[in-house]
Amino acid sequence: MITVALPKGALLKDSIGLFKAVGLDFSAFLDSANRQLQIEDPTKTAKALLVRAQDVPVYVEYGQAQLGIVGYDVLREKRSQVASVVDLQFGGCRMSVAVKKSSPYSRPVQLPPHSRVASKFVHCASEYFDSIDLPVEIVPLYGSVELGPITGMSEAIVDLVSTGRTLQENGLVEIEVLFQSTAQLIAHPLSYRLNSDGLNELIAQVRSQILVTV
């Protein structure tokens, strides 16, 4: 039986819709009365785990799930040993550097050396500033990182941006896009190579479904 790790939050509804389109029904997770974290598809050919988005690649890497759906941003941050097999074309957003609108800096390279940058994506932020050879102090925050510049704790933030409304309402502006992010179908590398439980056939069905809907 194939096990799929599904992410709580913004990607869940589209993820469930995608699997339903290829014959696997995990829609019980959308029922507000449901408290189960593991359910079987009615056909008894697959089961799904409902986990935090950041934990999806962990479950797949350690083999508790053969497949998972997670944003590219999480893959970049977690650096898990998984195979990214299909770009699912939904959940689009971008990783960006932002500062206060009143800031004198219009590009990240203009930030003073050793400035503070707040982010929940510590590795992504560090990787970017290393790439432009600018030493900064990354301040890990896991709540509303927008408060960093607002309170003066940081000069800038690195965060996911979808519509940009949250930044705008908090007086912040993007000054650089690091990368675009969409939902990815990931697989446990060994299960993928061995085609365990017909895994590759399911992946092919998902890929075909994406080609139909794009």
Coordinates of N, CA and C in Angstrom, one line a residue:
M1 N 0.8 -1.2 0.0 CA 0.0 0.0 0.0 C 0.9 1.2 0.0
I2 N 0.6 2.2 -0.9 CA 1.4 3.4 -1.0 C 0.9 4.4 0.1
T3 N 1.8 5.0 0.7 CA 1.5 6.0 1.7 C 1.9 7.4 1.2
V4 N 1.0 8.4 1.3 CA 1.2 9.7 0.8 C 1.2 10.7 2.0
A5 N 2.2 11.6 2.1 CA 2.2 12.6 3.1 C 1.6 13.9 2.5
L6 N 0.5 14.3 3.1 CA -0.2 15.5 2.6 C 0.0 16.7 3.6
P7 N 0.2 17.9 3.0 CA 0.5 19.0 3.9 C -0.8 19.7 4.4
K8 N -0.8 20.0 5.7 CA -1.8 20.9 6.3 C -1.6 22.3 5.7
G9 N -2.8 23.0 5.7 CA -2.7 24.4 5.2 C -3.1 24.7 3.8
A10 N -2.4 25.6 3.2 CA -2.8 26.2 1.9 C -2.8 25.2 0.7
L11 N -2.0 24.2 0.8 CA -1.9 23.2 -0.3 C -2.8 22.0 -0.2
L12 N -3.5 21.9 0.9 CA -4.2 20.6 1.2 C -5.3 20.4 0.2
K13 N -6.2 21.4 0.0 CA -7.3 21.2 -0.9 C -7.0 20.9 -2.3
D14 N -6.0 21.6 -2.8 CA -5.6 21.2 -4.2 C -4.9 19.9 -4.3
S15 N -4.2 19.5 -3.2 CA -3.5 18.2 -3.2 C -4.5 17.1 -3.2
I16 N -5.5 17.2 -2.4 CA -6.6 16.2 -2.3 C -7.3 16.1 -3.6
G17 N -7.6 17.3 -4.2 CA -8.3 17.3 -5.5 C -7.5 16.6 -6.6
L18 N -6.1 16.8 -6.6 CA -5.3 16.1 -7.5 C -5.3 14.6 -7.4
F19 N -5.2 14.1 -6.2 CA -5.2 12.7 -6.0 C -6.6 12.1 -6.3
K20 N -7.7 12.9 -6.0 CA -9.0 12.4 -6.4 C -9.1 12.2 -7.9
A21 N -8.5 13.1 -8.6 CA -8.6 13.1 -10.1 C -7.9 11.8 -10.6
V22 N -7.0 11.2 -9.8 CA -6.3 10.0 -10.3 C -6.8 8.8 -9.6
G23 N -8.0 8.9 -8.9 CA -8.6 7.8 -8.3 C -8.4 7.5 -6.8
L24 N -7.8 8.4 -6.1 CA -7.5 8.2 -4.7 C -8.2 9.3 -3.9
D25 N -9.1 8.9 -3.0 CA -10.0 9.9 -2.3 C -9.6 10.0 -0.8
F26 N -8.9 11.2 -0.6 CA -8.5 11.5 0.8 C -9.3 12.7 1.3
S27 N -10.5 12.9 0.8 CA -11.3 14.1 1.1 C -11.8 14.2 2.5
A28 N -11.7 13.0 3.3 CA -12.1 13.1 4.7 C -11.3 14.1 5.5
F29 N -10.1 14.4 5.0 CA -9.2 15.4 5.7 C -9.8 16.8 5.6
L30 N -10.7 17.0 4.6 CA -11.3 18.3 4.5 C -12.5 18.5 5.4
D31 N -13.0 17.4 6.0 CA -14.1 17.5 7.0 C -13.7 18.1 8.3
S32 N -14.2 19.2 8.7 CA -13.8 19.9 9.9 C -14.0 19.0 11.1
A33 N -14.9 18.1 11.0 CA -15.2 17.2 12.2 C -14.1 16.0 12.3
N34 N -13.3 15.9 11.3 CA -12.4 14.8 11.2 C -11.2 15.1 12.1
R35 N -10.8 14.2 12.9 CA -9.6 14.4 13.8 C -8.5 13.3 13.5
Q36 N -8.7 12.5 12.5 CA -7.8 11.5 12.1 C -6.6 12.1 11.4
L37 N -5.4 11.6 11.7 CA -4.2 12.1 11.0 C -3.7 11.1 10.0
Q38 N -4.4 9.9 9.9 CA -4.1 8.9 8.9 C -5.4 8.3 8.4
I39 N -5.6 8.3 7.1 CA -6.8 7.7 6.6 C -6.4 6.8 5.4
E40 N -7.3 5.8 5.1 CA -7.1 5.0 3.9 C -8.1 5.5 2.8
D41 N -7.6 5.4 1.6 CA -8.5 5.6 0.4 C -9.6 4.5 0.4
P42 N -10.8 4.8 0.0 CA -11.8 3.7 0.0 C -11.5 2.5 -0.8
T43 N -10.6 2.6 -1.8 CA -10.2 1.4 -2.5 C -9.2 0.5 -1.8
K44 N -8.7 1.0 -0.7 CA -7.7 0.3 0.1 C -6.4 0.1 -0.6
T45 N -6.1 0.9 -1.5 CA -4.8 0.8 -2.3 C -3.8 1.8 -1.8
A46 N -4.2 2.8 -1.0 CA -3.3 3.8 -0.6 C -3.8 4.4 0.7
K47 N -2.9 5.0 1.5 CA -3.3 5.8 2.7 C -2.6 7.1 2.7
A48 N -3.1 8.0 3.5 CA -2.5 9.4 3.5 C -2.3 9.8 5.0
L49 N -1.2 10.5 5.2 CA -0.9 11.1 6.5 C -1.0 12.6 6.4
L50 N -1.6 13.2 7.4 CA -1.8 14.7 7.4 C -0.8 15.2 8.3
V51 N 0.2 16.0 7.8 CA 1.3 16.5 8.6 C 1.6 18.0 8.2
R52 N 2.3 18.6 9.1 CA 2.8 20.0 8.8 C 3.6 20.0 7.5
A53 N 3.4 21.1 6.8 CA 4.1 21.1 5.5 C 5.6 20.9 5.6
Q54 N 6.2 21.5 6.7 CA 7.7 21.3 6.9 C 8.1 19.9 7.2
D55 N 7.1 19.1 7.6 CA 7.4 17.7 8.0 C 7.3 16.7 6.8
V56 N 6.6 17.2 5.7 CA 6.3 16.3 4.6 C 7.6 15.6 4.1
P57 N 8.7 16.4 3.8 CA 9.9 15.8 3.2 C 10.6 14.9 4.2
V58 N 10.4 15.1 5.5 CA 11.0 14.3 6.5 C 10.4 12.9 6.5
Y59 N 9.0 12.8 6.4 CA 8.3 11.6 6.4 C 8.7 10.8 5.1
V60 N 8.9 11.5 4.0 CA 9.3 10.9 2.8 C 10.7 10.4 2.8
E61 N 11.6 11.2 3.3 CA 13.0 10.9 3.4 C 13.2 9.6 4.2
Y62 N 12.5 9.5 5.3 CA 12.7 8.4 6.2 C 11.8 7.2 5.9
G63 N 11.1 7.3 4.7 CA 10.4 6.1 4.2 C 9.0 5.8 4.9
Q64 N 8.5 6.7 5.7 CA 7.2 6.5 6.3 C 6.1 6.8 5.3
A65 N 6.5 7.6 4.3 CA 5.6 7.8 3.1 C 6.4 7.7 1.9
Q66 N 5.8 7.1 0.8 CA 6.5 7.0 -0.4 C 6.4 8.2 -1.3
L67 N 5.3 8.9 -1.1 CA 5.1 10.2 -1.9 C 4.7 11.3 -0.9
G68 N 4.9 12.5 -1.3 CA 4.4 13.7 -0.6 C 4.2 14.9 -1.5
I69 N 3.5 15.8 -1.0 CA 3.3 17.1 -1.7 C 3.8 18.2 -0.8
V70 N 4.7 19.0 -1.3 CA 5.3 20.1 -0.5 C 5.7 21.2 -1.4
G71 N 5.7 22.4 -0.9 CA 6.2 23.6 -1.7 C 7.7 23.5 -1.9
Y72 N 8.1 24.0 -3.1 CA 9.5 24.1 -3.4 C 10.3 24.8 -2.4
D73 N 9.7 25.8 -1.7 CA 10.4 26.6 -0.7 C 10.8 25.7 0.5
V74 N 9.9 24.8 0.9 CA 10.2 23.9 2.0 C 11.4 23.0 1.6
L75 N 11.4 22.5 0.3 CA 12.4 21.6 -0.2 C 13.8 22.3 -0.1
R76 N 13.8 23.6 -0.6 CA 15.0 24.4 -0.5 C 15.5 24.6 0.9
E77 N 14.6 24.8 1.8 CA 15.0 25.1 3.2 C 15.4 23.8 3.9
K78 N 14.7 22.7 3.7 CA 14.9 21.5 4.5 C 16.1 20.7 4.0
R79 N 16.3 20.8 2.7 CA 17.4 20.1 2.0 C 17.3 18.6 2.3
S80 N 16.1 18.0 2.3 CA 15.9 16.6 2.5 C 16.4 15.8 1.3
Q81 N 16.7 14.5 1.6 CA 17.2 13.6 0.5 C 15.9 12.9 0.0
V82 N 15.2 13.6 -0.9 CA 14.0 13.1 -1.6 C 14.2 13.4 -3.1
A83 N 13.3 12.7 -3.9 CA 13.3 12.9 -5.3 C 12.1 13.8 -5.6
S84 N 12.4 14.9 -6.3 CA 11.3 15.8 -6.7 C 10.9 15.3 -8.1
V85 N 9.7 14.8 -8.3 CA 9.3 14.1 -9.5 C 8.3 14.8 -10.4
V86 N 7.5 15.7 -9.9 CA 6.5 16.4 -10.7 C 6.3 17.8 -10.1
D87 N 6.4 18.9 -11.0 CA 6.0 20.2 -10.6 C 4.5 20.3 -10.8
L88 N 3.8 20.5 -9.7 CA 2.3 20.3 -9.7 C 1.6 21.6 -10.2
Q89 N 2.3 22.7 -10.3 CA 1.8 23.9 -10.9 C 0.7 24.6 -10.1
F90 N 0.6 24.3 -8.8 CA -0.3 25.1 -8.0 C 0.4 25.6 -6.7
G91 N -0.2 26.4 -6.0 CA 0.4 26.9 -4.8 C 1.5 27.9 -5.1
G92 N 1.4 28.6 -6.2 CA 2.5 29.5 -6.6 C 2.7 30.7 -5.6
C93 N 4.0 31.0 -5.3 CA 4.4 32.1 -4.5 C 5.9 32.3 -4.8
R94 N 6.5 33.3 -4.1 CA 7.9 33.6 -4.3 C 8.6 33.9 -3.0
M95 N 9.9 33.6 -3.0 CA 10.7 33.9 -1.8 C 11.3 35.3 -2.1
S96 N 11.1 36.2 -1.2 CA 11.6 37.6 -1.5 C 12.3 38.2 -0.3
V97 N 13.1 39.2 -0.6 CA 13.7 40.1 0.4 C 12.8 41.3 0.4
A98 N 12.4 41.8 1.6 CA 11.6 43.0 1.8 C 12.1 43.9 2.9
V99 N 11.8 45.1 2.7 CA 12.3 46.2 3.7 C 11.1 47.1 3.9
K100 N 11.2 48.0 4.9 CA 10.2 49.0 5.1 C 10.2 50.0 3.9
K101 N 9.0 50.5 3.5 CA 8.9 51.4 2.4 C 9.8 52.6 2.6
S102 N 10.0 53.0 3.8 CA 10.8 54.2 4.1 C 12.3 53.9 4.1
S103 N 12.6 52.6 3.9 CA 14.1 52.2 3.9 C 14.8 52.9 2.8
P104 N 16.1 53.3 3.0 CA 16.9 53.9 1.9 C 17.4 52.8 0.9
Y105 N 17.1 51.5 1.2 CA 17.7 50.4 0.4 C 16.7 49.9 -0.6
S106 N 17.1 50.0 -1.9 CA 16.2 49.5 -2.9 C 16.7 48.1 -3.5
R107 N 17.9 47.7 -3.1 CA 18.4 46.4 -3.5 C 19.1 45.8 -2.3
P108 N 19.1 44.4 -2.2 CA 19.7 43.8 -1.1 C 21.2 44.1 -0.9
V109 N 21.9 44.3 -2.1 CA 23.4 44.6 -2.0 C 23.7 45.9 -1.3
Q110 N 22.6 46.8 -1.2 CA 22.8 48.1 -0.6 C 22.8 48.0 0.9
L111 N 22.3 46.9 1.5 CA 22.2 46.7 2.9 C 23.6 46.8 3.5
P112 N 23.8 47.5 4.7 CA 25.1 47.5 5.3 C 25.6 46.1 5.7
P113 N 26.9 45.9 5.6 CA 27.4 44.6 6.1 C 27.0 44.4 7.6
H114 N 26.6 43.1 7.9 CA 26.3 42.7 9.2 C 24.9 43.2 9.7
S115 N 24.1 43.6 8.7 CA 22.7 44.0 9.0 C 22.0 42.8 9.5
R116 N 20.9 43.0 10.2 CA 20.0 41.9 10.6 C 18.9 41.6 9.6
V117 N 18.7 40.3 9.3 CA 17.7 39.9 8.3 C 16.8 38.9 9.0
A118 N 15.5 39.1 9.2 CA 14.7 38.2 9.9 C 14.0 37.2 8.9
S119 N 14.0 35.9 9.3 CA 13.4 35.0 8.4 C 13.1 33.7 9.1
K120 N 12.1 33.0 8.7 CA 11.8 31.6 9.1 C 12.5 30.6 8.2
F121 N 13.0 31.1 7.0 CA 13.8 30.3 6.0 C 15.3 30.7 6.2
V122 N 15.8 30.2 7.2 CA 17.2 30.5 7.6 C 18.2 30.1 6.6
H123 N 18.1 28.9 6.1 CA 19.0 28.4 5.1 C 18.9 29.1 3.7
C124 N 17.7 29.3 3.3 CA 17.4 30.1 2.1 C 18.0 31.5 2.1
A125 N 17.8 32.1 3.3 CA 18.3 33.5 3.4 C 19.8 33.5 3.5
S126 N 20.4 32.6 4.2 CA 21.9 32.5 4.3 C 22.5 32.2 2.9
E127 N 21.9 31.3 2.2 CA 22.4 30.9 0.9 C 22.4 32.1 0.0
Y128 N 21.3 32.9 0.0 CA 21.2 34.0 -0.9 C 22.2 35.1 -0.6
F129 N 22.3 35.5 0.7 CA 23.3 36.5 1.0 C 24.7 36.1 0.9
D130 N 25.0 34.8 1.0 CA 26.3 34.3 0.7 C 26.6 34.4 -0.8
S131 N 25.6 34.2 -1.6 CA 25.7 34.3 -3.1 C 26.1 35.7 -3.5
I132 N 25.7 36.7 -2.8 CA 26.0 38.1 -3.2 C 27.1 38.6 -2.3
D133 N 27.8 37.7 -1.6 CA 28.9 38.0 -0.8 C 28.7 39.2 0.2
L134 N 27.5 39.1 0.8 CA 27.2 40.2 1.8 C 27.0 39.5 3.2
P135 N 27.8 39.8 4.1 CA 27.7 39.2 5.5 C 26.5 39.8 6.2
V136 N 25.6 39.0 6.7 CA 24.4 39.5 7.4 C 24.2 38.6 8.6
E137 N 23.4 39.1 9.6 CA 23.0 38.2 10.7 C 21.6 37.8 10.5
I138 N 21.4 36.5 10.3 CA 20.0 36.0 10.1 C 19.4 35.8 11.5
V139 N 18.3 36.4 11.7 CA 17.5 36.3 12.9 C 16.3 35.3 12.7
P140 N 16.4 34.2 13.3 CA 15.3 33.2 13.1 C 14.0 33.6 13.8
L141 N 12.9 33.8 13.0 CA 11.6 34.1 13.5 C 10.6 33.1 12.9
Y142 N 9.7 32.6 13.7 CA 8.7 31.6 13.2 C 7.3 32.1 13.3
G143 N 7.1 33.4 13.6 CA 5.8 34.0 13.5 C 5.7 35.0 12.4
S144 N 5.2 36.2 12.8 CA 5.1 37.3 11.8 C 6.4 38.0 11.6
V145 N 7.2 37.6 10.6 CA 8.5 38.1 10.4 C 8.4 39.6 10.0
E146 N 7.2 40.0 9.5 CA 7.1 41.5 9.2 C 7.4 42.4 10.3
L147 N 7.2 41.9 11.5 CA 7.5 42.7 12.7 C 9.0 43.1 12.9
G148 N 9.9 42.3 12.2 CA 11.3 42.6 12.3 C 11.6 44.0 11.9
P149 N 11.4 44.4 10.7 CA 11.6 45.8 10.3 C 10.7 46.8 11.0
I150 N 9.5 46.4 11.3 CA 8.6 47.4 11.9 C 9.1 47.8 13.3
T151 N 9.6 46.8 14.0 CA 10.1 47.1 15.4 C 11.5 47.6 15.4
G152 N 12.2 47.5 14.2 CA 13.6 47.9 14.2 C 14.6 46.8 14.5
M153 N 14.1 45.6 14.8 CA 15.0 44.5 15.1 C 15.8 44.1 13.9
S154 N 15.3 44.3 12.7 CA 16.0 43.9 11.5 C 15.8 44.9 10.4
E155 N 16.8 45.0 9.5 CA 16.7 45.9 8.4 C 15.8 45.3 7.3
A156 N 15.7 44.0 7.2 CA 15.0 43.3 6.1 C 14.5 42.0 6.6
I157 N 13.7 41.4 5.7 CA 13.2 40.1 6.0 C 13.3 39.2 4.7
V158 N 13.4 37.9 4.8 CA 13.3 37.0 3.7 C 12.1 36.1 4.0
D159 N 11.1 36.2 3.1 CA 9.8 35.5 3.4 C 9.1 35.1 2.1
L160 N 8.2 34.2 2.3 CA 7.3 33.9 1.1 C 6.3 35.0 0.9
V161 N 6.1 35.3 -0.4 CA 5.1 36.3 -0.8 C 4.2 35.7 -1.8
S162 N 2.9 35.8 -1.6 CA 1.9 35.3 -2.5 C 1.3 36.5 -3.3
T163 N 0.4 37.2 -2.6 CA -0.3 38.4 -3.3 C 0.5 39.7 -2.9
G164 N 1.3 39.7 -1.9 CA 1.9 40.9 -1.4 C 1.1 41.8 -0.5
R165 N -0.1 41.3 -0.2 CA -1.0 42.2 0.6 C -0.5 42.3 2.0
T166 N 0.0 41.3 2.6 CA 0.5 41.4 4.0 C 1.6 42.3 4.1
L167 N 2.6 42.3 3.1 CA 3.7 43.3 3.1 C 3.1 44.7 3.0
Q168 N 2.2 44.9 2.1 CA 1.7 46.2 1.8 C 1.0 46.8 3.1
E169 N 0.2 45.9 3.7 CA -0.6 46.4 4.9 C 0.3 46.7 6.1
N170 N 1.5 46.2 6.0 CA 2.5 46.4 7.1 C 3.6 47.3 6.7
G171 N 3.4 48.0 5.6 CA 4.4 49.1 5.2 C 5.7 48.6 4.7
L172 N 5.7 47.4 4.1 CA 6.9 46.8 3.6 C 6.8 46.7 2.1
V173 N 8.0 46.5 1.4 CA 8.0 46.4 0.0 C 9.1 45.4 -0.4
E174 N 8.9 44.7 -1.4 CA 9.8 43.7 -2.0 C 11.0 44.4 -2.7
I175 N 12.2 44.0 -2.5 CA 13.3 44.6 -3.2 C 14.1 43.5 -4.0
E176 N 13.7 42.2 -3.9 CA 14.4 41.2 -4.6 C 13.6 39.9 -4.5
V177 N 13.5 39.2 -5.6 CA 12.9 37.8 -5.6 C 14.0 36.8 -5.7
L178 N 14.1 35.9 -4.7 CA 15.1 34.9 -4.7 C 14.8 33.8 -5.6
F179 N 13.5 33.3 -5.6 CA 13.1 32.2 -6.4 C 11.6 32.1 -6.4
Q180 N 11.0 31.4 -7.4 CA 9.6 31.1 -7.5 C 9.4 29.8 -6.8
S181 N 8.2 29.6 -6.2 CA 7.9 28.3 -5.6 C 6.5 27.8 -6.0
T182 N 6.4 26.5 -6.3 CA 5.1 25.9 -6.5 C 5.1 24.5 -5.8
A183 N 4.0 23.9 -5.7 CA 3.9 22.6 -5.0 C 4.6 21.6 -5.9
Q184 N 5.3 20.6 -5.2 CA 6.1 19.6 -5.9 C 5.6 18.2 -5.3
L185 N 5.5 17.2 -6.2 CA 5.3 15.9 -5.8 C 6.7 15.3 -5.6
I186 N 6.9 14.8 -4.4 CA 8.2 14.2 -4.0 C 8.1 12.7 -3.7
A187 N 9.2 12.0 -3.9 CA 9.1 10.5 -3.7 C 10.3 10.1 -2.9
H188 N 10.2 9.0 -2.2 CA 11.3 8.4 -1.5 C 12.2 7.8 -2.5
P189 N 13.5 8.2 -2.6 CA 14.3 7.8 -3.7 C 14.4 6.3 -4.0
L190 N 14.6 5.5 -2.9 CA 14.7 4.0 -3.1 C 13.4 3.4 -3.6
S191 N 12.2 3.8 -3.0 CA 10.9 3.4 -3.5 C 10.7 3.7 -5.0
Y192 N 11.2 4.9 -5.3 CA 11.0 5.4 -6.7 C 11.8 4.6 -7.7
R193 N 13.0 4.3 -7.3 CA 13.9 3.5 -8.2 C 13.4 2.0 -8.3
L194 N 12.9 1.5 -7.2 CA 12.4 0.1 -7.2 C 11.0 0.0 -7.7
N195 N 10.3 1.1 -7.9 CA 8.9 1.1 -8.3 C 8.0 0.3 -7.3
S196 N 8.3 0.5 -6.0 CA 7.5 -0.2 -5.0 C 6.0 0.0 -5.0
D197 N 5.2 -1.0 -5.0 CA 3.8 -1.0 -5.0 C 3.2 -0.2 -6.2
G198 N 3.9 -0.3 -7.3 CA 3.5 0.4 -8.5 C 3.5 1.9 -8.4
L199 N 4.5 2.4 -7.7 CA 4.7 3.8 -7.4 C 4.8 4.7 -8.7
N200 N 5.6 4.2 -9.6 CA 5.9 4.9 -10.8 C 4.6 5.1 -11.7
E201 N 3.7 4.1 -11.6 CA 2.5 4.2 -12.4 C 1.6 5.4 -11.8
L202 N 1.6 5.5 -10.5 CA 0.8 6.5 -9.8 C 1.4 7.9 -10.2
I203 N 2.7 8.0 -10.1 CA 3.4 9.2 -10.5 C 3.1 9.6 -11.9
A204 N 3.1 8.6 -12.8 CA 2.8 8.9 -14.2 C 1.4 9.4 -14.4
Q205 N 0.4 8.9 -13.6 CA -1.0 9.3 -13.6 C -1.0 10.8 -13.2
V206 N -0.3 11.1 -12.1 CA -0.3 12.5 -11.6 C 0.3 13.4 -12.7
R207 N 1.4 13.0 -13.3 CA 2.0 13.8 -14.3 C 1.1 14.1 -15.5
S208 N 0.4 13.0 -15.9 CA -0.6 13.2 -17.0 C -1.7 14.1 -16.6
Q209 N -2.2 14.0 -15.4 CA -3.3 14.9 -14.9 C -2.8 16.4 -14.9
I210 N -1.6 16.6 -14.5 CA -1.1 18.0 -14.6 C -1.0 18.5 -16.0
L211 N -0.6 17.7 -16.9 CA -0.5 18.1 -18.3 C -1.9 18.4 -18.9
V212 N -2.9 17.7 -18.4 CA -4.3 17.9 -18.9 C -4.8 19.3 -18.4
T213 N -4.4 19.6 -17.1 CA -5.0 20.8 -16.5 C -4.3 22.1 -16.8
V214 N -3.0 21.9 -17.2 CA -2.2 23.2 -17.4 C -2.6 23.8 -18.7

